[in-house]
Amino acid sequence: MNSQKKSHDSSSPARKVMHIVGARPNFMKVAPLMREMSRYPQKFNQLLLHTGQHYDDEMSKCFFNDLGLTEPDIYLGVGSGTHSEQTGKIMIEFEKVCFKEKPDLAIVVGDVNSTIACALVAAKLCIPVAHIEAGLRSFDRTMPEEINRILTDQISDYLFTTCEDANQNLIKEGIPENKIFFVGNAMIDSLLNHMKIANNSVILEKLGLIKNNKIKKYGLVTLHRPSNVDNPKILKGILYALNELAREISIIFPSHPRTIKQIKNFKLIEMIDYEASFLSYNLNKTNQNILVMQPLGYLDFLCLMSNATVVLTDSGGIQEETTVLGIPCLTLRKNTERPITVKEGTNIVVGNDPDKIANTALNLLKNQNSRKKRPKYWDGKAAERIIKVLSIKL
Ligand code: UD1
């Protein structure tokens, strides 16, 4: 293992870099990094490790296909569990991999359990850790992701940030400035790289969203946070709000497996129209206006997002993607770790009060705002900046 940080000597062999992914929001952040790094085979020898936190094909494999990611070199297959079970299993398995592979750098992304688990193992083995998307803070420690973010940042050696407020958060937490690099948003690199091909998706036709050659107005929904979907009263309230909005426009709701499970558990299925496969869906053939279906792949989802009238979500990344696409986004949470999407982008944090959600969305239909600003360095070149830094530092 590297017990000391080295600076790159051009005559030395390529550095072994291990990219770590586990859950759906990780894949689109790693894809541009791997692509950019592959341009320098003399400097970097890349390995891709998948923890198996997400394992359903629709949550994982189809993203590999859509993003052109190679099969993982190492698959840990840890699956679901409580937070401690999942984090613990990843740590045990990842440590064995580190002993065998002896990477020179571990790259972790985002804030999922796989991120903190692998960062902690690597840090204890004195393997340098790079954290992509460092410094985001909701200041809400009831969110598991907030704990993952704070701890990962404390033990990382290279902290790559998407916005200047993230730098400030890190500095306030005592991270030395020379470890922090404001490089922009790697997830937006993926978005910009794939937008053209996503426009070839036939998802709009499949869902009956095109009439007389025109795209109909529709709202796109994603929900998966335990704070929204594990409480029957809150989930019912959100579905009520969606039904109010559905009086005006169609609602397309590709559902995380946990969410559809809870809709069934809480006997709320009559509030929606559920069909496991979107292939059997067509808005023109149903009486309901809320179509809930399996999770969609990256390209189909990008196509739906970029043509939506409004997006309603509790995801983190979608707040950023809608900002770049100029699509209004209602965030169904009390807070956001991405305030720049509110300040400069199209995001409105509405919480989970049903009337507030419905009224804000209905008002938006009446007064569609024009496109807002795109944050600095959300320009498709974040991976390039990250690799430039790592080429010098490693
Ligand atoms: C995880 C991340 C969250 C991220 C989300 C994106 C953490 C703490 N949370 O949440 O930040 O926004 O991914 O989707 O890491 N399940 C399946 N199939 C799968 C994966 C999960 O059915 O492929 C179901 C299981 O019932 C599982 C539940 O979803 O118990 C939750 O999965 P888990 O990985 O624990 O967290 P997410 O809610 O997906």
Short mmCIF file of C-alpha atoms and ligand atoms in Angstrom, two decimals:
data_model
loop_
_atom_site.label_atom_id
_atom_site.label_comp_id
_atom_site.label_asym_id
_atom_site.label_seq_id
_atom_site.Cartn_x
_atom_site.Cartn_y
_atom_site.Cartn_z
CA MET A 1 0.00 0.00 0.00
CA ASN A 2 1.00 3.56 -0.42
CA SER A 3 1.71 4.83 3.03
CA GLN A 4 2.80 8.17 1.65
CA LYS A 5 1.38 10.39 -1.04
CA LYS A 6 3.75 10.40 -4.01
CA SER A 7 4.04 12.90 -6.80
CA HIS A 8 4.03 11.45 -10.31
CA ASP A 9 7.34 10.64 -11.91
CA SER A 10 6.83 10.18 -15.66
CA SER A 11 9.29 7.27 -15.73
CA SER A 12 7.36 5.35 -13.03
CA PRO A 13 4.76 2.71 -13.97
CA ALA A 14 1.08 3.57 -14.28
CA ARG A 15 -0.74 4.14 -11.00
CA LYS A 16 -3.41 1.63 -10.10
CA VAL A 17 -6.65 3.53 -9.62
CA MET A 18 -9.76 1.85 -8.24
CA HIS A 19 -13.10 3.46 -9.11
CA ILE A 20 -15.84 2.50 -6.70
CA VAL A 21 -19.54 2.38 -7.58
CA GLY A 22 -22.46 0.83 -5.75
CA ALA A 23 -25.74 2.59 -6.26
CA ARG A 24 -27.62 4.08 -9.20
CA PRO A 25 -26.50 7.72 -8.75
CA ASN A 26 -22.83 6.66 -8.81
CA PHE A 27 -22.66 5.30 -12.33
CA MET A 28 -23.10 8.57 -14.23
CA LYS A 29 -20.41 10.25 -12.11
CA VAL A 30 -17.78 7.57 -12.73
CA ALA A 31 -18.40 7.12 -16.48
CA PRO A 32 -16.81 10.44 -17.57
CA LEU A 33 -13.85 9.94 -15.22
CA MET A 34 -13.07 6.51 -16.64
CA ARG A 35 -13.41 7.82 -20.15
CA GLU A 36 -11.05 10.70 -19.51
CA MET A 37 -8.53 8.57 -17.62
CA SER A 38 -8.44 6.02 -20.41
CA ARG A 39 -6.73 8.70 -22.53
CA TYR A 40 -3.63 8.34 -20.33
CA PRO A 41 -2.89 4.59 -20.14
CA GLN A 42 0.75 5.29 -19.39
CA LYS A 43 -0.29 7.13 -16.21
CA PHE A 44 -3.36 5.25 -14.98
CA ASN A 45 -4.25 1.60 -14.74
CA GLN A 46 -7.98 1.62 -13.98
CA LEU A 47 -10.09 -0.95 -12.15
CA LEU A 48 -13.83 -0.66 -11.65
CA LEU A 49 -15.31 -2.12 -8.48
CA HIS A 50 -19.09 -2.49 -7.96
CA THR A 51 -20.16 -3.17 -4.39
CA GLY A 52 -23.56 -4.55 -5.44
CA GLN A 53 -25.50 -2.12 -3.22
CA HIS A 54 -27.91 -1.82 -6.14
CA TYR A 55 -28.36 -5.12 -7.93
CA ASP A 56 -31.65 -5.07 -9.91
CA ASP A 57 -30.96 -4.81 -13.63
CA GLU A 58 -33.01 -1.60 -13.86
CA MET A 59 -31.05 -0.03 -10.98
CA SER A 60 -27.61 -1.08 -12.20
CA LYS A 61 -26.94 -3.14 -15.34
CA CYS A 62 -28.99 -0.99 -17.68
CA PHE A 63 -26.99 2.07 -16.57
CA PHE A 64 -23.76 0.30 -17.51
CA ASN A 65 -25.20 -0.28 -20.99
CA ASP A 66 -26.55 3.26 -21.42
CA LEU A 67 -23.35 4.91 -20.18
CA GLY A 68 -21.01 2.63 -22.11
CA LEU A 69 -19.32 1.51 -18.90
CA THR A 70 -17.29 -1.70 -19.08
CA GLU A 71 -18.32 -4.62 -16.87
CA PRO A 72 -16.95 -4.16 -13.35
CA ASP A 73 -13.57 -5.83 -12.81
CA ILE A 74 -14.64 -6.71 -9.28
CA TYR A 75 -18.20 -7.28 -8.01
CA LEU A 76 -18.74 -7.58 -4.27
CA GLY A 77 -22.43 -8.57 -4.44
CA VAL A 78 -23.32 -7.20 -0.99
CA GLY A 79 -27.00 -6.43 -1.72
CA SER A 80 -29.48 -4.84 0.67
CA GLY A 81 -29.59 -4.75 4.47
CA THR A 82 -29.75 -2.30 7.34
CA HIS A 83 -27.30 0.58 7.07
CA SER A 84 -24.81 -1.11 9.38
CA GLU A 85 -25.17 -4.51 7.72
CA GLN A 86 -24.69 -3.03 4.28
CA THR A 87 -21.80 -0.75 5.26
CA GLY A 88 -20.14 -3.54 7.27
CA LYS A 89 -20.44 -6.12 4.48
CA ILE A 90 -18.93 -3.71 1.96
CA MET A 91 -16.04 -2.92 4.31
CA ILE A 92 -15.22 -6.59 4.93
CA GLU A 93 -15.27 -7.46 1.24
CA PHE A 94 -13.52 -4.31 0.06
CA GLU A 95 -10.67 -4.78 2.52
CA LYS A 96 -9.91 -8.19 1.00
CA VAL A 97 -9.80 -6.58 -2.45
CA CYS A 98 -7.42 -3.88 -1.23
CA PHE A 99 -5.04 -6.47 0.23
CA LYS A 100 -4.99 -8.29 -3.09
CA GLU A 101 -4.96 -5.39 -5.54
CA LYS A 102 -2.98 -2.79 -3.57
CA PRO A 103 -4.44 0.24 -5.37
CA ASP A 104 -2.55 3.54 -5.40
CA LEU A 105 -5.81 5.51 -5.24
CA ALA A 106 -9.45 4.81 -4.37
CA ILE A 107 -11.99 7.10 -6.05
CA VAL A 108 -15.36 7.31 -4.34
CA VAL A 109 -18.32 9.38 -5.53
CA GLY A 110 -21.39 10.94 -3.96
CA ASP A 111 -22.83 10.03 -0.59
CA VAL A 112 -24.17 6.48 -0.59
CA ASN A 113 -23.25 3.73 1.87
CA SER A 114 -20.73 2.31 -0.61
CA THR A 115 -18.94 5.69 -0.60
CA ILE A 116 -18.23 5.87 3.13
CA ALA A 117 -17.63 2.12 3.48
CA CYS A 118 -14.87 2.03 0.85
CA ALA A 119 -13.38 5.40 1.84
CA LEU A 120 -13.02 4.19 5.44
CA VAL A 121 -11.34 0.93 4.45
CA ALA A 122 -8.93 2.69 2.08
CA ALA A 123 -8.06 5.44 4.56
CA LYS A 124 -7.20 2.88 7.26
CA LEU A 125 -4.91 1.08 4.83
CA CYS A 126 -3.26 4.41 3.97
CA ILE A 127 -4.53 4.20 0.39
CA PRO A 128 -5.17 7.79 -0.77
CA VAL A 129 -8.86 8.57 -1.30
CA ALA A 130 -10.36 10.97 -3.84
CA HIS A 131 -13.93 12.07 -3.18
CA ILE A 132 -15.94 13.32 -6.15
CA GLU A 133 -18.80 15.64 -5.15
CA ALA A 134 -17.27 16.62 -1.79
CA GLY A 135 -18.57 19.32 0.52
CA LEU A 136 -22.32 19.17 -0.12
CA ARG A 137 -24.26 19.66 3.12
CA SER A 138 -27.98 19.63 3.94
CA PHE A 139 -27.14 20.29 7.62
CA ASP A 140 -29.69 17.58 8.41
CA ARG A 141 -28.03 14.71 10.23
CA THR A 142 -31.18 12.59 10.15
CA MET A 143 -30.30 11.90 6.50
CA PRO A 144 -27.97 8.92 6.22
CA GLU A 145 -26.33 10.57 3.22
CA GLU A 146 -25.32 13.60 5.33
CA ILE A 147 -23.41 11.35 7.73
CA ASN A 148 -21.79 9.61 4.76
CA ARG A 149 -20.77 12.96 3.23
CA ILE A 150 -19.27 14.45 6.40
CA LEU A 151 -17.26 11.35 7.27
CA THR A 152 -16.03 10.68 3.75
CA ASP A 153 -14.77 14.24 3.43
CA GLN A 154 -12.90 14.04 6.73
CA ILE A 155 -10.85 11.04 5.58
CA SER A 156 -10.33 11.94 1.92
CA ASP A 157 -7.06 13.24 0.50
CA TYR A 158 -8.40 14.91 -2.64
CA LEU A 159 -11.77 16.61 -2.36
CA PHE A 160 -13.34 17.54 -5.69
CA THR A 161 -16.24 19.98 -5.41
CA THR A 162 -19.07 20.96 -7.74
CA CYS A 163 -19.66 24.49 -6.41
CA GLU A 164 -18.03 27.20 -4.33
CA ASP A 165 -20.39 26.79 -1.36
CA ALA A 166 -19.11 23.23 -0.99
CA ASN A 167 -15.57 24.63 -0.64
CA GLN A 168 -16.79 26.92 2.14
CA ASN A 169 -18.49 24.02 3.95
CA LEU A 170 -15.27 22.02 3.87
CA ILE A 171 -13.13 24.90 5.07
CA LYS A 172 -15.53 25.46 8.00
CA GLU A 173 -15.11 21.79 8.92
CA GLY A 174 -11.34 22.23 9.09
CA ILE A 175 -10.32 20.60 5.81
CA PRO A 176 -7.04 22.17 4.61
CA GLU A 177 -7.56 24.27 1.50
CA ASN A 178 -4.81 22.50 -0.41
CA LYS A 179 -6.88 19.31 -0.44
CA ILE A 180 -9.91 21.01 -2.03
CA PHE A 181 -10.34 21.35 -5.80
CA PHE A 182 -13.33 23.14 -7.33
CA VAL A 183 -13.68 21.31 -10.62
CA GLY A 184 -17.39 21.33 -11.49
CA ASN A 185 -19.93 18.60 -11.86
CA ALA A 186 -18.97 15.19 -13.31
CA MET A 187 -22.63 14.11 -13.40
CA ILE A 188 -23.32 17.02 -15.73
CA ASP A 189 -20.44 15.80 -17.95
CA SER A 190 -22.47 12.62 -18.41
CA LEU A 191 -25.66 14.52 -19.04
CA LEU A 192 -24.08 16.68 -21.74
CA ASN A 193 -22.29 13.68 -23.29
CA HIS A 194 -25.51 11.70 -23.58
CA MET A 195 -28.17 14.31 -24.34
CA LYS A 196 -27.97 13.87 -28.10
CA ILE A 197 -28.34 10.10 -28.01
CA ALA A 198 -31.07 10.39 -25.33
CA ASN A 199 -33.09 12.45 -27.81
CA ASN A 200 -33.30 9.32 -29.99
CA SER A 201 -35.19 7.49 -27.25
CA VAL A 202 -38.72 6.45 -28.23
CA ILE A 203 -40.01 6.60 -24.65
CA LEU A 204 -42.31 9.55 -25.38
CA GLU A 205 -44.03 7.63 -28.17
CA LYS A 206 -44.19 4.47 -26.06
CA LEU A 207 -45.95 6.30 -23.26
CA GLY A 208 -48.39 8.06 -25.56
CA LEU A 209 -46.94 11.47 -24.75
CA ILE A 210 -46.92 12.63 -28.35
CA LYS A 211 -50.15 13.77 -29.96
CA ASN A 212 -50.38 15.32 -33.43
CA ASN A 213 -46.57 15.52 -33.54
CA LYS A 214 -46.55 17.61 -30.38
CA ILE A 215 -45.27 16.60 -26.96
CA LYS A 216 -48.04 16.74 -24.37
CA LYS A 217 -47.54 18.50 -21.06
CA TYR A 218 -46.53 16.06 -18.32
CA GLY A 219 -44.95 15.95 -14.89
CA LEU A 220 -42.11 13.53 -14.16
CA VAL A 221 -41.87 12.12 -10.61
CA THR A 222 -39.25 10.18 -8.66
CA LEU A 223 -39.48 9.34 -4.96
CA HIS A 224 -37.39 7.04 -2.83
CA ARG A 225 -36.31 8.73 0.41
CA PRO A 226 -37.36 6.85 3.53
CA SER A 227 -38.66 10.15 4.96
CA ASN A 228 -41.21 10.29 2.11
CA VAL A 229 -42.01 6.70 1.33
CA ASP A 230 -41.76 4.83 4.64
CA ASN A 231 -44.52 6.79 6.39
CA PRO A 232 -48.04 5.94 5.10
CA LYS A 233 -49.49 9.35 5.94
CA ILE A 234 -46.72 11.24 4.11
CA LEU A 235 -46.75 8.92 1.10
CA LYS A 236 -50.54 9.16 0.86
CA GLY A 237 -50.30 12.97 1.04
CA ILE A 238 -47.78 13.09 -1.80
CA LEU A 239 -49.94 10.79 -3.94
CA TYR A 240 -52.91 13.06 -3.17
CA ALA A 241 -50.89 16.07 -4.40
CA LEU A 242 -49.92 14.17 -7.56
CA ASN A 243 -53.59 13.35 -8.16
CA GLU A 244 -54.41 17.07 -7.91
CA LEU A 245 -51.73 17.87 -10.50
CA ALA A 246 -52.92 14.96 -12.64
CA ARG A 247 -56.21 16.80 -13.19
CA GLU A 248 -54.21 19.17 -15.41
CA ILE A 249 -51.35 17.12 -16.84
CA SER A 250 -50.26 13.48 -17.05
CA ILE A 251 -47.86 12.21 -14.42
CA ILE A 252 -45.09 9.78 -15.29
CA PHE A 253 -43.63 8.10 -12.21
CA PRO A 254 -40.78 5.59 -12.71
CA SER A 255 -40.58 4.09 -9.27
CA HIS A 256 -37.66 2.96 -7.11
CA PRO A 257 -38.33 -0.65 -5.96
CA ARG A 258 -38.71 0.51 -2.36
CA THR A 259 -41.44 3.02 -3.29
CA ILE A 260 -43.68 0.64 -5.18
CA LYS A 261 -43.24 -1.88 -2.36
CA GLN A 262 -44.46 0.73 0.13
CA ILE A 263 -47.35 1.86 -2.09
CA LYS A 264 -48.52 -1.76 -2.08
CA ASN A 265 -47.83 -2.28 1.66
CA PHE A 266 -49.82 0.82 2.60
CA LYS A 267 -52.66 -0.18 0.24
CA LEU A 268 -52.38 3.03 -1.76
CA ILE A 269 -52.32 1.32 -5.11
CA GLU A 270 -55.78 2.59 -6.04
CA MET A 271 -54.36 6.14 -6.05
CA ILE A 272 -52.19 5.30 -9.07
CA ASP A 273 -52.10 3.21 -12.20
CA TYR A 274 -49.35 0.64 -11.80
CA GLU A 275 -47.87 -1.49 -14.49
CA ALA A 276 -44.54 -3.18 -13.82
CA SER A 277 -43.38 -2.82 -17.40
CA PHE A 278 -43.65 0.52 -19.14
CA LEU A 279 -43.87 -1.37 -22.42
CA SER A 280 -47.51 -2.18 -21.66
CA TYR A 281 -48.29 1.45 -20.90
CA ASN A 282 -49.86 3.99 -23.07
CA LEU A 283 -51.54 7.07 -21.74
CA ASN A 284 -54.09 6.94 -24.52
CA LYS A 285 -55.27 3.56 -23.27
CA THR A 286 -55.71 4.24 -19.58
CA ASN A 287 -58.23 6.14 -17.50
CA GLN A 288 -55.70 7.07 -14.85
CA ASN A 289 -53.36 9.99 -15.27
CA ILE A 290 -50.62 8.82 -12.89
CA LEU A 291 -48.53 6.11 -14.46
CA VAL A 292 -46.21 4.32 -12.06
CA MET A 293 -43.73 1.89 -13.54
CA GLN A 294 -40.38 0.19 -13.03
CA PRO A 295 -37.25 2.39 -12.86
CA LEU A 296 -36.13 3.57 -16.30
CA GLY A 297 -32.70 3.50 -17.86
CA TYR A 298 -30.48 6.58 -18.07
CA LEU A 299 -31.25 7.55 -21.67
CA ASP A 300 -35.03 7.10 -21.45
CA PHE A 301 -35.06 9.05 -18.20
CA LEU A 302 -32.93 11.88 -19.66
CA CYS A 303 -35.30 12.12 -22.60
CA LEU A 304 -38.34 12.29 -20.29
CA MET A 305 -36.66 14.81 -18.00
CA SER A 306 -35.59 17.16 -20.78
CA ASN A 307 -39.12 17.29 -22.24
CA ALA A 308 -41.07 17.48 -18.96
CA THR A 309 -43.22 20.45 -18.01
CA VAL A 310 -42.23 20.01 -14.38
CA VAL A 311 -40.22 17.48 -12.38
CA LEU A 312 -41.13 16.50 -8.81
CA THR A 313 -38.45 14.59 -6.94
CA ASP A 314 -36.66 13.84 -3.70
CA SER A 315 -33.43 12.88 -5.50
CA GLY A 316 -30.25 14.92 -5.16
CA GLY A 317 -28.85 14.57 -8.66
CA ILE A 318 -32.11 15.36 -10.44
CA GLN A 319 -32.10 18.82 -8.84
CA GLU A 320 -28.81 19.44 -10.66
CA GLU A 321 -29.82 17.87 -13.97
CA THR A 322 -33.05 19.90 -14.18
CA THR A 323 -31.08 23.07 -13.43
CA VAL A 324 -28.87 22.44 -16.45
CA LEU A 325 -31.82 21.46 -18.64
CA GLY A 326 -33.78 24.54 -17.55
CA ILE A 327 -36.75 22.41 -16.43
CA PRO A 328 -38.64 23.52 -13.28
CA CYS A 329 -38.01 21.15 -10.38
CA LEU A 330 -39.97 20.81 -7.14
CA THR A 331 -37.91 19.11 -4.46
CA LEU A 332 -40.13 17.18 -2.05
CA ARG A 333 -37.82 17.57 0.93
CA LYS A 334 -37.36 20.03 3.78
CA ASN A 335 -33.87 20.99 2.67
CA THR A 336 -31.28 20.52 -0.02
CA GLU A 337 -27.53 19.92 0.06
CA ARG A 338 -27.47 21.59 -3.36
CA PRO A 339 -28.57 25.20 -2.63
CA ILE A 340 -26.94 26.43 -5.83
CA THR A 341 -29.79 24.77 -7.77
CA VAL A 342 -32.23 27.04 -5.92
CA LYS A 343 -30.09 30.18 -6.08
CA GLU A 344 -28.99 29.88 -9.69
CA GLY A 345 -31.12 27.09 -11.11
CA THR A 346 -34.72 25.97 -11.46
CA ASN A 347 -35.17 24.20 -8.13
CA ILE A 348 -37.85 25.01 -5.52
CA VAL A 349 -37.70 23.16 -2.19
CA VAL A 350 -41.36 22.51 -1.26
CA GLY A 351 -41.22 19.89 1.50
CA ASN A 352 -43.90 17.21 1.69
CA ASP A 353 -47.06 19.12 2.59
CA PRO A 354 -49.65 17.92 0.04
CA ASP A 355 -51.38 21.28 -0.50
CA LYS A 356 -48.08 23.12 -0.86
CA ILE A 357 -46.84 20.60 -3.43
CA ALA A 358 -50.06 20.72 -5.43
CA ASN A 359 -50.40 24.51 -5.33
CA THR A 360 -46.77 25.19 -6.23
CA ALA A 361 -46.93 22.76 -9.14
CA LEU A 362 -50.26 24.11 -10.42
CA ASN A 363 -48.95 27.68 -10.19
CA LEU A 364 -45.89 26.68 -12.17
CA LEU A 365 -48.12 25.46 -14.98
CA LYS A 366 -49.63 28.93 -15.20
CA ASN A 367 -46.37 30.89 -14.98
CA GLN A 368 -43.58 28.95 -16.62
CA ASN A 369 -40.35 30.71 -15.79
CA SER A 370 -37.69 31.23 -18.38
CA ARG A 371 -34.44 29.34 -18.21
CA LYS A 372 -32.07 30.31 -15.40
CA LYS A 373 -28.31 30.37 -15.09
CA ARG A 374 -26.08 27.32 -15.36
CA PRO A 375 -23.65 27.12 -12.41
CA LYS A 376 -19.95 27.67 -13.00
CA TYR A 377 -18.02 24.66 -14.34
CA TRP A 378 -21.17 22.64 -15.03
CA ASP A 379 -19.88 22.59 -18.56
CA GLY A 380 -18.99 19.01 -19.42
CA LYS A 381 -15.32 19.39 -18.49
CA ALA A 382 -15.26 18.41 -14.81
CA ALA A 383 -13.67 15.00 -15.47
CA GLU A 384 -10.93 16.69 -17.49
CA ARG A 385 -10.16 19.01 -14.54
CA ILE A 386 -10.18 16.13 -12.05
CA ILE A 387 -7.79 14.01 -14.11
CA LYS A 388 -5.48 17.00 -14.57
CA VAL A 389 -5.22 17.37 -10.78
CA LEU A 390 -4.70 13.64 -10.23
CA SER A 391 -2.03 13.44 -12.95
CA ILE A 392 0.02 15.99 -11.02
CA LYS A 393 -0.67 14.68 -7.53
CA LEU A 394 -0.30 10.92 -7.98
C1 UD1 B 1 -29.52 4.63 -2.07
C2 UD1 B 1 -28.74 5.78 -1.43
C3 UD1 B 1 -29.41 7.11 -1.78
C4 UD1 B 1 -29.58 7.25 -3.27
C5 UD1 B 1 -30.38 6.05 -3.78
C6 UD1 B 1 -30.60 6.11 -5.27
C7 UD1 B 1 -27.68 5.23 0.72
C8 UD1 B 1 -27.72 5.48 2.17
N1 UD1 B 1 -28.73 5.67 0.01
O1 UD1 B 1 -30.78 4.60 -1.45
O2 UD1 B 1 -28.60 8.17 -1.31
O3 UD1 B 1 -30.28 8.45 -3.55
O4 UD1 B 1 -29.63 4.87 -3.47
O5 UD1 B 1 -31.48 5.14 -5.68
O6 UD1 B 1 -26.73 4.67 0.23
N2 UD1 B 1 -33.70 -2.32 -3.67
C9 UD1 B 1 -34.08 -3.18 -4.66
N3 UD1 B 1 -33.21 -3.36 -5.71
C10 UD1 B 1 -32.02 -2.74 -5.80
C11 UD1 B 1 -31.63 -1.89 -4.76
C12 UD1 B 1 -32.48 -1.68 -3.71
O7 UD1 B 1 -35.15 -3.75 -4.63
O8 UD1 B 1 -31.29 -2.94 -6.79
C13 UD1 B 1 -34.62 -2.07 -2.54
C14 UD1 B 1 -34.39 -3.01 -1.39
O9 UD1 B 1 -35.63 -3.29 -0.82
C15 UD1 B 1 -33.57 -2.18 -0.44
C16 UD1 B 1 -34.13 -0.79 -0.68
O10 UD1 B 1 -34.43 -0.76 -2.07
O11 UD1 B 1 -33.69 -2.63 0.86
C17 UD1 B 1 -33.18 0.33 -0.35
O12 UD1 B 1 -31.94 0.17 -1.04
P1 UD1 B 1 -30.60 0.83 -0.46
O13 UD1 B 1 -29.44 0.57 -1.35
O14 UD1 B 1 -30.44 0.46 0.97
O15 UD1 B 1 -30.91 2.39 -0.45
P2 UD1 B 1 -31.69 3.31 -1.50
O16 UD1 B 1 -33.00 3.68 -0.92
O17 UD1 B 1 -31.69 2.71 -2.86
#
